[in-house]
PDB file of C-alpha atoms in Angstrom:
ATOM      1  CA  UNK A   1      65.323-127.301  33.612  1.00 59.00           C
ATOM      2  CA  UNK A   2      67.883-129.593  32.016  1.00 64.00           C
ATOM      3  CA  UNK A   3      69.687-129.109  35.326  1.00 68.00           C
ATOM      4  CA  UNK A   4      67.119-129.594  37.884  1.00 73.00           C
ATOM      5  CA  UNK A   5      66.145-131.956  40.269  1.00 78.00           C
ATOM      6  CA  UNK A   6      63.771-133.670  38.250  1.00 83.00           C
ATOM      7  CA  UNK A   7      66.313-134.977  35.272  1.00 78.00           C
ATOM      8  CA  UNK A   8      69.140-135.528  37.658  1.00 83.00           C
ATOM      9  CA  UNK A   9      68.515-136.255  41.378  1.00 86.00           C
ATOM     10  CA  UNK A  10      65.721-138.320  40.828  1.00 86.00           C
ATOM     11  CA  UNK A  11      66.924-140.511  38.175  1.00 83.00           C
ATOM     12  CA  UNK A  12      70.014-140.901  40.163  1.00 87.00           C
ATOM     13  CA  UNK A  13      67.695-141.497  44.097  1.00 89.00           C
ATOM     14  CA  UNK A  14      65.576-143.822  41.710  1.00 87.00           C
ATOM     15  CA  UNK A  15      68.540-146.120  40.986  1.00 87.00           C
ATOM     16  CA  UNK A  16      71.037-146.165  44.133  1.00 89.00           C
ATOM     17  CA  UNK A  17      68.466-145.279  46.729  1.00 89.00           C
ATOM     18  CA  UNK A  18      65.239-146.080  46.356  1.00 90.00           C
ATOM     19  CA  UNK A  19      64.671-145.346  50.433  1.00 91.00           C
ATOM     20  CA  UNK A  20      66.075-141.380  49.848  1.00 92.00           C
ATOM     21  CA  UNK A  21      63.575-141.232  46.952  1.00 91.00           C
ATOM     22  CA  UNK A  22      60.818-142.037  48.781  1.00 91.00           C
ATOM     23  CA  UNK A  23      62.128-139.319  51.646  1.00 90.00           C
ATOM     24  CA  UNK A  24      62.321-136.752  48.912  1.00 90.00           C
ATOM     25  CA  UNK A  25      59.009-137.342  47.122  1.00 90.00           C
ATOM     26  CA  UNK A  26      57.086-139.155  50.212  1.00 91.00           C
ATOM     27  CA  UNK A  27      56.544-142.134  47.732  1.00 91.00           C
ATOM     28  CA  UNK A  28      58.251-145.213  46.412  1.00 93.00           C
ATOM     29  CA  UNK A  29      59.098-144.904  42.805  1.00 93.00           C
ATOM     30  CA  UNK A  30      56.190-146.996  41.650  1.00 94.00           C
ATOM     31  CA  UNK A  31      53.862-145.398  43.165  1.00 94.00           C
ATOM     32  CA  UNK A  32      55.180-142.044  41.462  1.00 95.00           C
ATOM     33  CA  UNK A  33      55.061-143.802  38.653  1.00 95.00           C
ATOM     34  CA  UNK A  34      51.363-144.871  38.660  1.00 96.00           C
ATOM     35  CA  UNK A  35      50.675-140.889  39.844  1.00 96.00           C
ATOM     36  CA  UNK A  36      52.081-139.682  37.006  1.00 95.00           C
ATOM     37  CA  UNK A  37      50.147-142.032  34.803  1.00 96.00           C
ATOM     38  CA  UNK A  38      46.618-141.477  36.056  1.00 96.00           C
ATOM     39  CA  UNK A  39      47.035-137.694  36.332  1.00 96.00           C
ATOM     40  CA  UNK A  40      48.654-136.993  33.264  1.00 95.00           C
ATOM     41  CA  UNK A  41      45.723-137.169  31.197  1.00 94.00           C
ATOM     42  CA  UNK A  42      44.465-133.404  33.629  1.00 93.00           C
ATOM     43  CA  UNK A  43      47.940-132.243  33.456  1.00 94.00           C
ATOM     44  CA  UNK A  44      49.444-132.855  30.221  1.00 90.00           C
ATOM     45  CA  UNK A  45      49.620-129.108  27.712  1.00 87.00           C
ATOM     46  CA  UNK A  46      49.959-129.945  24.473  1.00 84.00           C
ATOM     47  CA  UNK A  47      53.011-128.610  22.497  1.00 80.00           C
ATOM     48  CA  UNK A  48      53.228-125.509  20.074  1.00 78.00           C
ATOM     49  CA  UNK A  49      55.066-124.046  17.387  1.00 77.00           C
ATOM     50  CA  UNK A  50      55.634-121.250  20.439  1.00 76.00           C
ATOM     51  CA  UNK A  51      55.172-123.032  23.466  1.00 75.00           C
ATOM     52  CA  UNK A  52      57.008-126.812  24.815  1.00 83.00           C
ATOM     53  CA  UNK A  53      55.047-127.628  28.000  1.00 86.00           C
ATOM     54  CA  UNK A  54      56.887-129.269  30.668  1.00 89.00           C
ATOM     55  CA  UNK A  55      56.129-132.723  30.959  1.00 91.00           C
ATOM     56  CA  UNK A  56      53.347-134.103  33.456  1.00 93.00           C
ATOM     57  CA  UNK A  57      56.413-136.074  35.728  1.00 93.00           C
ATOM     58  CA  UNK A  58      58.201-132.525  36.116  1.00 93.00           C
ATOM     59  CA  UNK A  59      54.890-131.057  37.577  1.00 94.00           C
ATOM     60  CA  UNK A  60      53.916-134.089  39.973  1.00 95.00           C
ATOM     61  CA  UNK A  61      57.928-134.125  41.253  1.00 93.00           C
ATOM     62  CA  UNK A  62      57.613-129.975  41.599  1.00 93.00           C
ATOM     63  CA  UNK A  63      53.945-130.391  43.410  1.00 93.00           C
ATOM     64  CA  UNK A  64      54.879-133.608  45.787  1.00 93.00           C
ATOM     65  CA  UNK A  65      58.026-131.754  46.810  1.00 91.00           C
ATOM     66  CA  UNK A  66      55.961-128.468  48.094  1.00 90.00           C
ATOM     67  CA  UNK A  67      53.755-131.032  50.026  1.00 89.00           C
ATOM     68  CA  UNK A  68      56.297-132.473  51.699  1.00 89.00           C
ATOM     69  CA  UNK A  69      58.565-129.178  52.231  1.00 86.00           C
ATOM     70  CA  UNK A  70      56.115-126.522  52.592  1.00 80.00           C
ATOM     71  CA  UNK A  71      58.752-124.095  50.802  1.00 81.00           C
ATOM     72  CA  UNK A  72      57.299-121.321  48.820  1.00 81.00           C
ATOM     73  CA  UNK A  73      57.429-120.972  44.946  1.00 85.00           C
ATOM     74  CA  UNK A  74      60.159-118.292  44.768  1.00 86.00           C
ATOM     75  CA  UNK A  75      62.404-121.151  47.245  1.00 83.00           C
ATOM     76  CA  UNK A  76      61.206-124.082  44.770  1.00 84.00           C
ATOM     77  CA  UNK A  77      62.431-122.591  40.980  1.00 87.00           C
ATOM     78  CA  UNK A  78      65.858-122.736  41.869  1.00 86.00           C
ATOM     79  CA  UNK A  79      65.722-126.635  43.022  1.00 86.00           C
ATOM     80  CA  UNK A  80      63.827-127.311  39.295  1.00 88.00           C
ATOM     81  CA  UNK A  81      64.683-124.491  37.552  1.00 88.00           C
ATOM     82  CA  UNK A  82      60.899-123.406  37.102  1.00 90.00           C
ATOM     83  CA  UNK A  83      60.072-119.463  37.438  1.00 90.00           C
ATOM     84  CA  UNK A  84      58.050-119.182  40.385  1.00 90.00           C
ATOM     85  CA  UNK A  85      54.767-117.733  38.396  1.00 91.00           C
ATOM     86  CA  UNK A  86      54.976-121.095  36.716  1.00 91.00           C
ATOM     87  CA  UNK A  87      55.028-123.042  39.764  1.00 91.00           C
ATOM     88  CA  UNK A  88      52.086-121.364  40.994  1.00 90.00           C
ATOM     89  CA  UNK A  89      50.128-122.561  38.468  1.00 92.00           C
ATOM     90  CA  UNK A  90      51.295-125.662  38.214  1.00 93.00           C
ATOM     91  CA  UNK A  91      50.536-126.940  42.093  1.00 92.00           C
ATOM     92  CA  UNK A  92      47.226-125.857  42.312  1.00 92.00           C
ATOM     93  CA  UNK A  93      46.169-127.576  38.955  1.00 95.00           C
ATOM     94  CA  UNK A  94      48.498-130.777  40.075  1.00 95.00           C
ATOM     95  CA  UNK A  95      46.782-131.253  43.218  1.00 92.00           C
ATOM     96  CA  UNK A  96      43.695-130.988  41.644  1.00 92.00           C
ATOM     97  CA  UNK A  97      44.140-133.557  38.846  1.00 95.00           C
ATOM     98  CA  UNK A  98      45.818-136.178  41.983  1.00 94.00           C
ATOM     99  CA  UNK A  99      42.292-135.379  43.844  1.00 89.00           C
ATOM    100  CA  UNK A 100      40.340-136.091  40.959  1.00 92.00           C
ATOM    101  CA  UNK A 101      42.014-139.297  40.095  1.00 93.00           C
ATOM    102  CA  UNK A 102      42.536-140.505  43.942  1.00 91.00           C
ATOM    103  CA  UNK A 103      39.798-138.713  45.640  1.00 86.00           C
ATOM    104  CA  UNK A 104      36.881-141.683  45.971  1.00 84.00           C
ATOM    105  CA  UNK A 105      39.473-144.471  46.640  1.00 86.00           C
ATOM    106  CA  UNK A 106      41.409-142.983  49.633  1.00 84.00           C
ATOM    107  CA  UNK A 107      38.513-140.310  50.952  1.00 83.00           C
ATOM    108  CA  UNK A 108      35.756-142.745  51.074  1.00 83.00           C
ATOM    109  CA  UNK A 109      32.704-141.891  53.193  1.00 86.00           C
ATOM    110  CA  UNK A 110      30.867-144.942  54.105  1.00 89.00           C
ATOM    111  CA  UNK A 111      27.395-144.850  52.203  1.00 88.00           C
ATOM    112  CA  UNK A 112      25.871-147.834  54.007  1.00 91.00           C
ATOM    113  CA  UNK A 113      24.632-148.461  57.423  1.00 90.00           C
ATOM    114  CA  UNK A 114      26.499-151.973  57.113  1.00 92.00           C
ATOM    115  CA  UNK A 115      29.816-149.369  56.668  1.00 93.00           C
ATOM    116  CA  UNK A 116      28.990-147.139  59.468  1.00 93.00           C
ATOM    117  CA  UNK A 117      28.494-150.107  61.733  1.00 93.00           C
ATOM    118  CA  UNK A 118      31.909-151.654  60.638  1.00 95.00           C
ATOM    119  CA  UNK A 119      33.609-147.973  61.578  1.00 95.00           C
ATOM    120  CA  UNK A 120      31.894-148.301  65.430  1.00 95.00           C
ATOM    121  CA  UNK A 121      33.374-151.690  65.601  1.00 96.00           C
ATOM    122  CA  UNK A 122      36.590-150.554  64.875  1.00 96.00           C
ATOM    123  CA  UNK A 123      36.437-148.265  67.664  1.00 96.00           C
ATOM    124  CA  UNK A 124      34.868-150.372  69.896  1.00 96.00           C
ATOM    125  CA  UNK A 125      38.248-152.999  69.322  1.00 96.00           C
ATOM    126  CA  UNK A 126      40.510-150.468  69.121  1.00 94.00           C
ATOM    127  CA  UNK A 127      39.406-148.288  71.890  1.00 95.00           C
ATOM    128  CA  UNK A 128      36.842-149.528  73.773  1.00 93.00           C
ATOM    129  CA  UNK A 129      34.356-146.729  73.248  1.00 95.00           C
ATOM    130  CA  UNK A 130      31.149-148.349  72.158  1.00 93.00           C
ATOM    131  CA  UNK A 131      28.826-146.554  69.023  1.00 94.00           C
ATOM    132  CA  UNK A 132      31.390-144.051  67.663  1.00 95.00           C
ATOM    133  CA  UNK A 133      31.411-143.494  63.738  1.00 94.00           C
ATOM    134  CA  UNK A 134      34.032-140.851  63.645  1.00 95.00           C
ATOM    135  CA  UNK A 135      36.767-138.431  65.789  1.00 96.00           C
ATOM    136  CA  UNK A 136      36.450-135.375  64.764  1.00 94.00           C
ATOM    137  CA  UNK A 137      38.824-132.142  64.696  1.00 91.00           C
ATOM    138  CA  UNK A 138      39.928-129.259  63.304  1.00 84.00           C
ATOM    139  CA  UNK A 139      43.505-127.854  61.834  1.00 81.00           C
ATOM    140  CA  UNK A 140      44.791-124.722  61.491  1.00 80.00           C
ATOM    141  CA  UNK A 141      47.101-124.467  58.228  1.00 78.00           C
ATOM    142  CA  UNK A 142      49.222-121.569  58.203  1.00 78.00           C
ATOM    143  CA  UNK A 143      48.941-119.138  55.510  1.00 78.00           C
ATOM    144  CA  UNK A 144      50.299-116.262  54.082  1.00 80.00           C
ATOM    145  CA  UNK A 145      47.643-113.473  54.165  1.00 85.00           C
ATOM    146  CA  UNK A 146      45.895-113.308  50.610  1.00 83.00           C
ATOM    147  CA  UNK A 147      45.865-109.785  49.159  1.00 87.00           C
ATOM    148  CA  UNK A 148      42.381-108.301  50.979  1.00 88.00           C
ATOM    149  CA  UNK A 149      42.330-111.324  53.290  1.00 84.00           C
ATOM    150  CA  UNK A 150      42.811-108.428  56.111  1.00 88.00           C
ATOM    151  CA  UNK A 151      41.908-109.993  59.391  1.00 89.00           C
ATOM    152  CA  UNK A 152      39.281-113.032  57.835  1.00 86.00           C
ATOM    153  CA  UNK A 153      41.932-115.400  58.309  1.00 85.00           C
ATOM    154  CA  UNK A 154      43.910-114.332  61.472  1.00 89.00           C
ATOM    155  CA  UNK A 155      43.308-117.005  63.832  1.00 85.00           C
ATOM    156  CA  UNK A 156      42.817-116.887  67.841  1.00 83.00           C
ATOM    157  CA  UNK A 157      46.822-118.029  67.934  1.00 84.00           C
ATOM    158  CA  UNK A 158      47.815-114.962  66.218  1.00 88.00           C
ATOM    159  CA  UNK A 159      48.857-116.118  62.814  1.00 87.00           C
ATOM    160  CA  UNK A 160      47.007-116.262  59.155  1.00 86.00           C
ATOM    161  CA  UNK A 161      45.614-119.552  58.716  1.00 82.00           C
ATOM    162  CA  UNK A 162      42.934-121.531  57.184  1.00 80.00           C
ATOM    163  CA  UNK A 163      40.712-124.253  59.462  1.00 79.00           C
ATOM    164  CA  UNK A 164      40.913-128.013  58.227  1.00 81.00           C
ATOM    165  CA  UNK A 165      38.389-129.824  59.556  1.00 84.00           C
ATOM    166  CA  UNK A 166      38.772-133.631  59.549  1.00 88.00           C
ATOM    167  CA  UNK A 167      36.829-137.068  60.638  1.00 92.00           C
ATOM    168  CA  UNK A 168      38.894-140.111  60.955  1.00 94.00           C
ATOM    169  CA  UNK A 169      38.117-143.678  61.897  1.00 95.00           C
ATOM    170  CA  UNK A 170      39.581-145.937  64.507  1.00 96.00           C
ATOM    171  CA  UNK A 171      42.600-146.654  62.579  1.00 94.00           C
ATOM    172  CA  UNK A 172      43.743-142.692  62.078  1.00 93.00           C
ATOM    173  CA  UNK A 173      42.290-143.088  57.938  1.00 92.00           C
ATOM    174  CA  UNK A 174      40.446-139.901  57.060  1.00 90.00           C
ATOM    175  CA  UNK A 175      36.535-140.060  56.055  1.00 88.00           C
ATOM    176  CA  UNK A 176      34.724-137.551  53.990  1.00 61.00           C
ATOM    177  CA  UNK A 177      32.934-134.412  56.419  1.00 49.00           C
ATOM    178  CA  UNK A 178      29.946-134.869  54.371  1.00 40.00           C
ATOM    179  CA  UNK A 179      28.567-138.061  55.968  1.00 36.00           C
ATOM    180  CA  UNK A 180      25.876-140.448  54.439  1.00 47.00           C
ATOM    181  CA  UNK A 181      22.846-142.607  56.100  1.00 60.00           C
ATOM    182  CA  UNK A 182      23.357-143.026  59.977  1.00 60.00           C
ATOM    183  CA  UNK A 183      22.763-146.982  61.443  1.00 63.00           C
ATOM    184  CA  UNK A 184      19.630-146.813  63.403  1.00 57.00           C
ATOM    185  CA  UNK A 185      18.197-149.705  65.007  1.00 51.00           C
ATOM    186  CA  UNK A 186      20.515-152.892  66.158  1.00 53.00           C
ATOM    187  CA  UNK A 187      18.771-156.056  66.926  1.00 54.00           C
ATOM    188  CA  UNK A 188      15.543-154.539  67.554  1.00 52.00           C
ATOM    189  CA  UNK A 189      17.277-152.145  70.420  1.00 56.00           C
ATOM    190  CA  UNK A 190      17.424-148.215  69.456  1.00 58.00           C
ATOM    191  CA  UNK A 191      21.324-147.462  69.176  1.00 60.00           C
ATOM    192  CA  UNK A 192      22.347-144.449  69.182  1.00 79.00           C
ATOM    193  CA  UNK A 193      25.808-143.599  67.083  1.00 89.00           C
ATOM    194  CA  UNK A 194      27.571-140.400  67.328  1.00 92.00           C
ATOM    195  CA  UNK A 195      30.674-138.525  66.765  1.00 93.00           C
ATOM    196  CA  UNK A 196      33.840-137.512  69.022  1.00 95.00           C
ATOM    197  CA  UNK A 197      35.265-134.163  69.614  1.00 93.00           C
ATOM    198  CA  UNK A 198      36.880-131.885  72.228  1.00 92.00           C
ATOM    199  CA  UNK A 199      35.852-128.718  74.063  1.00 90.00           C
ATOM    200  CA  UNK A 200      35.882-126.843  71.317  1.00 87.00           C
ATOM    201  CA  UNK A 201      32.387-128.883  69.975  1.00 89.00           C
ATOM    202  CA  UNK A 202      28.878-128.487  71.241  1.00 89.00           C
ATOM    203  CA  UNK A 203      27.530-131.432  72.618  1.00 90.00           C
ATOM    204  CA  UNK A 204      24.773-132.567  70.667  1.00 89.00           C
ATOM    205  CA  UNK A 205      22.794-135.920  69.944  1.00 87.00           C
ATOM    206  CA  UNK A 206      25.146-136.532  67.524  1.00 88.00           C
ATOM    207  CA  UNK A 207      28.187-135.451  69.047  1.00 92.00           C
ATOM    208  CA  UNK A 208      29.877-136.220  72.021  1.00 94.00           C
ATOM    209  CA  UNK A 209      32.530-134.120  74.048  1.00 94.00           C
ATOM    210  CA  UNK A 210      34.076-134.504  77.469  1.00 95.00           C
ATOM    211  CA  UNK A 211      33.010-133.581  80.992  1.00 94.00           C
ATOM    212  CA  UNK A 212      33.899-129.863  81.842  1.00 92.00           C
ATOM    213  CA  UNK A 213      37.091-131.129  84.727  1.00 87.00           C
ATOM    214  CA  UNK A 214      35.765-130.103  87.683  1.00 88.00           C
ATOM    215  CA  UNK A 215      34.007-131.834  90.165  1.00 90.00           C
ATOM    216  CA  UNK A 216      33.878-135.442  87.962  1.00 93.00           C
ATOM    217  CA  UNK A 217      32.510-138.594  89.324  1.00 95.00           C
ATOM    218  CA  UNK A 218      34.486-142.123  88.739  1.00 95.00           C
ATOM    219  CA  UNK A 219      32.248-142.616  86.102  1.00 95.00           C
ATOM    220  CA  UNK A 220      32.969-139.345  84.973  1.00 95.00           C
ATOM    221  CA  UNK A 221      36.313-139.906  84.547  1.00 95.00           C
ATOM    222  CA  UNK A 222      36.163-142.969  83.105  1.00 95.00           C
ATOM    223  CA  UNK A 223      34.322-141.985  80.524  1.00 95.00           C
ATOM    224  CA  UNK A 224      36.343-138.880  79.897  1.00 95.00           C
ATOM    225  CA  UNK A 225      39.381-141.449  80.009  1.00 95.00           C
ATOM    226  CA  UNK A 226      37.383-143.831  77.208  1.00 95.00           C
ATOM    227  CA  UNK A 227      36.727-140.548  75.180  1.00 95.00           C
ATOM    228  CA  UNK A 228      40.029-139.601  74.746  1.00 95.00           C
ATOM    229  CA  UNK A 229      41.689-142.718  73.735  1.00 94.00           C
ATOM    230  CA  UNK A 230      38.898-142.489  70.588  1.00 95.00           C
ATOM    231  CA  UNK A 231      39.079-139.022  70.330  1.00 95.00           C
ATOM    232  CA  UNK A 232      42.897-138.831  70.003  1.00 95.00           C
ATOM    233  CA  UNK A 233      42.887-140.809  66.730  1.00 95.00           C
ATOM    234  CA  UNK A 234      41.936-137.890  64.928  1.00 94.00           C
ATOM    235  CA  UNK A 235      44.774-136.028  66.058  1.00 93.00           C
ATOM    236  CA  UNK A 236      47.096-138.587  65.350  1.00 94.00           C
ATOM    237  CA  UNK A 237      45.758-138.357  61.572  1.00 92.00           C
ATOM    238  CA  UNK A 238      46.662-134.870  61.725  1.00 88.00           C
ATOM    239  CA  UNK A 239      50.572-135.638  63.287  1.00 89.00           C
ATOM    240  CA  UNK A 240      50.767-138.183  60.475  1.00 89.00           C
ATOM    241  CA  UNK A 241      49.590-136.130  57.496  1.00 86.00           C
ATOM    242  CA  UNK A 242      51.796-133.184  59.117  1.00 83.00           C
ATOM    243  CA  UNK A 243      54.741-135.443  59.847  1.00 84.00           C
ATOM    244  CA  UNK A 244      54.437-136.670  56.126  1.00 85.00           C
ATOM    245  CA  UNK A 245      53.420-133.411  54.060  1.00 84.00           C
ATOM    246  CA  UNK A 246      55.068-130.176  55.708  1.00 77.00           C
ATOM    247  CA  UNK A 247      53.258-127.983  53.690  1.00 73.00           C
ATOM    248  CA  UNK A 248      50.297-128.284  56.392  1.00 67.00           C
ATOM    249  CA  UNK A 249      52.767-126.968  59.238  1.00 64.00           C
ATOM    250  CA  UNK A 250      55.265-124.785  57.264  1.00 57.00           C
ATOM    251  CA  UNK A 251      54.833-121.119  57.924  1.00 52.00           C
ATOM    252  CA  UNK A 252      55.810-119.879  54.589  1.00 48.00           C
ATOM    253  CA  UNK A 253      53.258-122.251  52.401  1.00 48.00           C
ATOM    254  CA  UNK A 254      52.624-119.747  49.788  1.00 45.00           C
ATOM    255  CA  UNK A 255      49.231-120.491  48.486  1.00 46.00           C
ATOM    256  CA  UNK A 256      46.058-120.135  50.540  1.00 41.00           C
ATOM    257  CA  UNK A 257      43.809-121.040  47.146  1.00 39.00           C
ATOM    258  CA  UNK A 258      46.015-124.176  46.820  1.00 41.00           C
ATOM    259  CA  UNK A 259      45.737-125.004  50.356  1.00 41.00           C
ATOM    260  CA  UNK A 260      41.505-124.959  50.133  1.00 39.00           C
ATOM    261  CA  UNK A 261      41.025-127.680  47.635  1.00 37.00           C
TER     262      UNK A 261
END
């Protein structure tokens, strides 16, 4: 381990480069830093007469770098001179502790109508589309086939995979899927508010989708036209989150139980 990345490349990326650190990690020093802090309290083993732990900053270095590679365990323990059956353990648990500690700050479902209202007017703005409190979407993640998965997770693209479903607001930040109170009335006028999805979503009261593109109207198309400007900020979430963490595109992510939380 003494001749990993973690107590050499780092150390040295920390002091002559801060901007290839934050390429290698996908985060400036300090905010590695403050990770390490707040999760090391869910992360940290303690030490035995038979056992010496490795130390919380060697885990969140190993579990940010297969976010942002996507390269399996067996590819990772000869960068940080880990075994493999380590690592495996080690990510999982890591992510969890950095959800715990981060979850209700950066996934933050409005719980107020006051909040929901602010999300519309963001897409109203933004985008022009009037009464929309979320784009929604889905992801497929690729997977390696879990031992028994057979064909559960073998999607219509022909590939293992699990589905990531997301809801973003007008400025491509992900909200939580389960929502919170609706706005209802505006000014004494009934206003309805509703999601935005593709085809792939059944239009509901609550939910709206695209005209089939056949025979459309002007008004039609217009509105198609307005959809999709709001609609495409979810999957601009998704290019960003993919473009940042590669373990959501890579098709050797190793994990599928890691890639549920």
């Amino acid at each position: 381990m003494e001749q990993g990345h973690y107590n050499n490349l780092m150390e040295e990326l920390a002091n002559e480069a801060p901007e290839l650190f934050k390429n290698y990690t996908r985060t400036s020093k300090a905010l590695f830093d403050e990770i390490v802090e707040r999760v090391t309290p869910h992360i940290k083993k303690q030490t035995t007469w038979w056992i010496y732990p490795l130390e919380p900053g060697l885990r969140v270095d190993i579990t940010l770098r297969f976010l942002a590679t996507g390269y399996s365990y067996m590819n990772r323990q000869y960068s940080f001179r880990v075994p493999h059956n380590t690592i495996s353990g080690i990510v999982p648990e890591t992510c969890r502790a950095i959800v715990a500690e981060y979850g209700s700050e950066e996934l933050r479902t409005p719980q107020t109508q006051a909040e929901w209202l602010q999300v519309a007017a963001g897409f109203w703005d933004k985008w022009k589309f009037p009464n929309c409190i979320g784009a929604i979407d889905g992801k497929h993640i690729r997977i390696k086939n879990p031992p028994g998965g057979g064909s559960y997770y073998y999607n219509y693209k022909k590939f293992y995979s699990i589905l990531l479903v997301g809801i973003c607001d007008s400025q491509y930040r992900f909200l939580y899927v389960d929502v919170g109170p609706l706005p209802g009335d505006t000014d004494g006028k009934k206003c309805d508010y509703f999601f935005v999805g593709d085809d792939a979503f059944a239009l509901r009261h609550y939910m709206m989708k695209p005209y089939p593109l056949r025979s459309l109207t002007v008004d039609e198309r217009i509105y198609n036209y307005r959809l999709s400007r709001a609609r495409r900020t979810i999957e601009n979430a998704f290019g960003i989150m993919a473009n940042r963490f590669r373990v959501f595109t890579h098709p050797y992510a190793s994990d599928p139980i890691m890639l549920k939380l």
